[in-house]
């Protein structure tokens, strides 16, 4: 014999399940929209980053500037750098509690780098985090032979994504170590 279920309790539980399902669906839709970004279809990476930063400023009310150093060259991994920029700027808006984030795209030697620096609260990058942002960026970069550096202090966070130019690195194999960022890079 089965126990009778109170209709009010059943409705309450169904309401909780319904709300959780709707929230999961909304999150999945946001992720699909982010992955389906057409920004690189009609523009090169500097233009796509400028567009992204402009939309981010309008949506968040925060300040930021894009700087491009070196001669813009198709990296073969422009889509990866754009995704890193999207996730990095989303993290700034969600977690940093700062007023600005500056983006520097640098073409130098055999690699391109994308730096995002904010003036927020910082965090301990060695502590485990609940989200997938940094892990996703690292995995995405490693898949194309790139790497991610994260430095954070109570005065802000700086992440730098590196990818080889021309897509010539072996996936999962990071390019040779580069010198530490200079004060000019920050």
Short mmCIF file of C-alpha atoms in Angstrom, two decimals:
data_model
loop_
_atom_site.label_atom_id
_atom_site.label_comp_id
_atom_site.label_asym_id
_atom_site.label_seq_id
_atom_site.Cartn_x
_atom_site.Cartn_y
_atom_site.Cartn_z
CA UNK A 1 0.00 0.00 0.00
CA UNK A 2 1.29 3.43 -0.87
CA UNK A 3 0.94 6.49 1.32
CA UNK A 4 -1.33 9.24 0.10
CA UNK A 5 0.46 12.40 -1.01
CA UNK A 6 -0.90 15.68 0.25
CA UNK A 7 -2.00 17.70 -2.82
CA UNK A 8 -0.61 20.94 -1.38
CA UNK A 9 2.79 19.33 -0.73
CA UNK A 10 2.79 17.80 -4.23
CA UNK A 11 2.06 21.20 -5.78
CA UNK A 12 4.80 22.85 -3.72
CA UNK A 13 7.36 20.25 -4.82
CA UNK A 14 6.31 20.52 -8.46
CA UNK A 15 6.65 24.29 -8.26
CA UNK A 16 10.24 23.94 -6.99
CA UNK A 17 11.10 21.48 -9.77
CA UNK A 18 9.49 23.74 -12.37
CA UNK A 19 11.46 26.79 -11.18
CA UNK A 20 14.74 24.84 -11.22
CA UNK A 21 14.05 23.54 -14.73
CA UNK A 22 13.23 27.02 -16.03
CA UNK A 23 16.40 28.43 -14.49
CA UNK A 24 18.51 25.66 -16.07
CA UNK A 25 16.88 26.27 -19.46
CA UNK A 26 17.53 30.02 -19.24
CA UNK A 27 21.20 29.35 -18.40
CA UNK A 28 21.52 26.91 -21.32
CA UNK A 29 19.99 29.47 -23.69
CA UNK A 30 22.47 32.13 -22.51
CA UNK A 31 25.35 29.71 -23.10
CA UNK A 32 24.15 28.85 -26.61
CA UNK A 33 23.78 32.54 -27.50
CA UNK A 34 27.32 33.22 -26.28
CA UNK A 35 28.74 30.31 -28.30
CA UNK A 36 26.82 31.29 -31.43
CA UNK A 37 28.21 34.82 -31.52
CA UNK A 38 28.53 35.97 -35.15
CA UNK A 39 31.01 38.73 -34.29
CA UNK A 40 33.91 37.11 -36.15
CA UNK A 41 31.83 36.29 -39.24
CA UNK A 42 32.07 39.84 -40.54
CA UNK A 43 35.06 41.32 -38.71
CA UNK A 44 38.61 40.66 -37.67
CA UNK A 45 39.48 40.08 -34.01
CA UNK A 46 40.28 43.70 -33.06
CA UNK A 47 36.93 44.87 -34.47
CA UNK A 48 35.09 41.99 -32.81
CA UNK A 49 36.74 42.79 -29.46
CA UNK A 50 35.90 46.48 -29.82
CA UNK A 51 32.27 45.54 -30.52
CA UNK A 52 32.22 43.15 -27.55
CA UNK A 53 33.73 45.75 -25.22
CA UNK A 54 31.23 48.39 -26.39
CA UNK A 55 28.31 46.06 -25.72
CA UNK A 56 29.79 45.12 -22.34
CA UNK A 57 30.18 48.79 -21.36
CA UNK A 58 26.59 49.52 -22.38
CA UNK A 59 25.22 46.50 -20.51
CA UNK A 60 27.23 46.96 -17.30
CA UNK A 61 27.79 50.71 -17.05
CA UNK A 62 31.46 49.97 -16.40
CA UNK A 63 34.34 51.62 -18.23
CA UNK A 64 36.94 49.92 -20.40
CA UNK A 65 39.26 50.44 -23.32
CA UNK A 66 40.74 48.21 -26.03
CA UNK A 67 44.38 48.60 -27.04
CA UNK A 68 45.90 46.69 -29.96
CA UNK A 69 49.70 46.39 -30.07
CA UNK A 70 51.56 45.00 -33.05
CA UNK A 71 50.23 44.19 -36.49
CA UNK A 72 46.87 42.45 -36.41
CA UNK A 73 47.27 38.97 -37.85
CA UNK A 74 44.74 36.17 -38.07
CA UNK A 75 45.82 33.78 -35.33
CA UNK A 76 43.88 30.76 -36.47
CA UNK A 77 42.43 30.93 -32.94
CA UNK A 78 40.58 34.25 -33.04
CA UNK A 79 37.37 32.52 -31.95
CA UNK A 80 39.11 31.17 -28.84
CA UNK A 81 40.46 34.60 -27.91
CA UNK A 82 37.01 36.15 -28.41
CA UNK A 83 35.43 33.52 -26.14
CA UNK A 84 38.10 34.17 -23.50
CA UNK A 85 37.33 37.89 -23.73
CA UNK A 86 33.59 37.20 -23.35
CA UNK A 87 34.13 35.03 -20.28
CA UNK A 88 36.75 37.34 -18.78
CA UNK A 89 34.53 40.41 -19.11
CA UNK A 90 31.55 38.46 -17.77
CA UNK A 91 33.66 37.54 -14.72
CA UNK A 92 34.61 41.19 -14.20
CA UNK A 93 30.96 42.25 -14.29
CA UNK A 94 29.83 39.41 -12.04
CA UNK A 95 32.62 39.20 -9.45
CA UNK A 96 35.15 42.05 -9.49
CA UNK A 97 33.07 44.92 -8.12
CA UNK A 98 35.37 47.33 -9.93
CA UNK A 99 34.79 50.32 -12.15
CA UNK A 100 36.70 49.33 -15.28
CA UNK A 101 38.35 46.60 -17.29
CA UNK A 102 40.93 47.25 -19.97
CA UNK A 103 41.65 44.81 -22.78
CA UNK A 104 45.01 44.59 -24.56
CA UNK A 105 45.42 42.49 -27.71
CA UNK A 106 49.11 42.07 -28.51
CA UNK A 107 50.68 40.46 -31.57
CA UNK A 108 54.32 39.70 -30.89
CA UNK A 109 56.72 37.13 -32.28
CA UNK A 110 55.02 33.80 -32.81
CA UNK A 111 52.06 34.43 -30.53
CA UNK A 112 49.12 36.66 -29.79
CA UNK A 113 48.05 37.52 -26.27
CA UNK A 114 44.85 38.95 -24.87
CA UNK A 115 45.02 40.63 -21.47
CA UNK A 116 42.07 41.76 -19.38
CA UNK A 117 42.85 43.85 -16.31
CA UNK A 118 40.26 45.15 -13.85
CA UNK A 119 40.40 47.41 -10.81
CA UNK A 120 38.17 45.21 -8.68
CA UNK A 121 38.59 43.37 -5.40
CA UNK A 122 40.70 40.49 -6.67
CA UNK A 123 40.53 36.89 -5.48
CA UNK A 124 42.82 34.00 -4.62
CA UNK A 125 43.35 32.13 -7.93
CA UNK A 126 44.72 29.10 -6.03
CA UNK A 127 41.44 28.54 -4.16
CA UNK A 128 38.84 26.24 -5.73
CA UNK A 129 35.91 28.07 -7.31
CA UNK A 130 32.36 26.96 -7.95
CA UNK A 131 32.12 28.26 -11.51
CA UNK A 132 33.60 27.02 -14.76
CA UNK A 133 34.92 30.33 -16.10
CA UNK A 134 38.67 30.02 -15.50
CA UNK A 135 38.67 26.26 -16.06
CA UNK A 136 36.76 26.70 -19.31
CA UNK A 137 39.20 29.38 -20.50
CA UNK A 138 42.20 27.19 -19.64
CA UNK A 139 40.71 24.16 -21.38
CA UNK A 140 39.75 26.15 -24.48
CA UNK A 141 43.26 27.63 -24.73
CA UNK A 142 45.05 24.33 -24.06
CA UNK A 143 43.08 22.72 -26.89
CA UNK A 144 44.80 25.08 -29.36
CA UNK A 145 48.26 25.04 -27.76
CA UNK A 146 47.67 28.16 -25.67
CA UNK A 147 47.78 28.99 -21.99
CA UNK A 148 46.18 31.28 -19.42
CA UNK A 149 47.95 33.31 -16.73
CA UNK A 150 45.99 34.77 -13.82
CA UNK A 151 47.35 37.30 -11.34
CA UNK A 152 45.14 38.81 -8.67
CA UNK A 153 45.67 41.26 -5.83
CA UNK A 154 43.25 43.20 -3.62
CA UNK A 155 43.56 45.99 -6.24
CA UNK A 156 42.35 43.93 -9.19
CA UNK A 157 42.81 40.92 -11.40
CA UNK A 158 44.72 40.45 -14.63
CA UNK A 159 44.36 37.49 -16.90
CA UNK A 160 46.43 36.93 -20.01
CA UNK A 161 45.55 34.38 -22.69
CA UNK A 162 48.31 33.32 -25.09
CA UNK A 163 47.82 31.52 -28.41
CA UNK A 164 50.29 30.67 -31.16
CA UNK A 165 49.97 32.61 -34.39
CA UNK A 166 48.79 30.67 -37.40
CA UNK A 167 47.42 27.76 -35.41
CA UNK A 168 50.72 25.87 -35.66
CA UNK A 169 51.01 24.54 -32.09
CA UNK A 170 50.01 21.02 -31.21
CA UNK A 171 46.70 20.98 -29.34
CA UNK A 172 47.22 20.56 -25.63
CA UNK A 173 50.85 21.61 -25.89
CA UNK A 174 51.45 25.14 -24.66
CA UNK A 175 53.97 27.31 -26.49
CA UNK A 176 57.29 28.02 -24.82
CA UNK A 177 57.14 30.20 -21.71
CA UNK A 178 57.24 33.91 -22.38
CA UNK A 179 58.77 36.54 -20.13
CA UNK A 180 56.58 37.85 -17.32
CA UNK A 181 54.35 40.77 -18.29
CA UNK A 182 55.99 44.16 -18.01
CA UNK A 183 54.46 47.17 -16.29
CA UNK A 184 53.58 48.45 -19.79
CA UNK A 185 51.37 45.36 -20.29
CA UNK A 186 49.35 46.01 -17.12
#
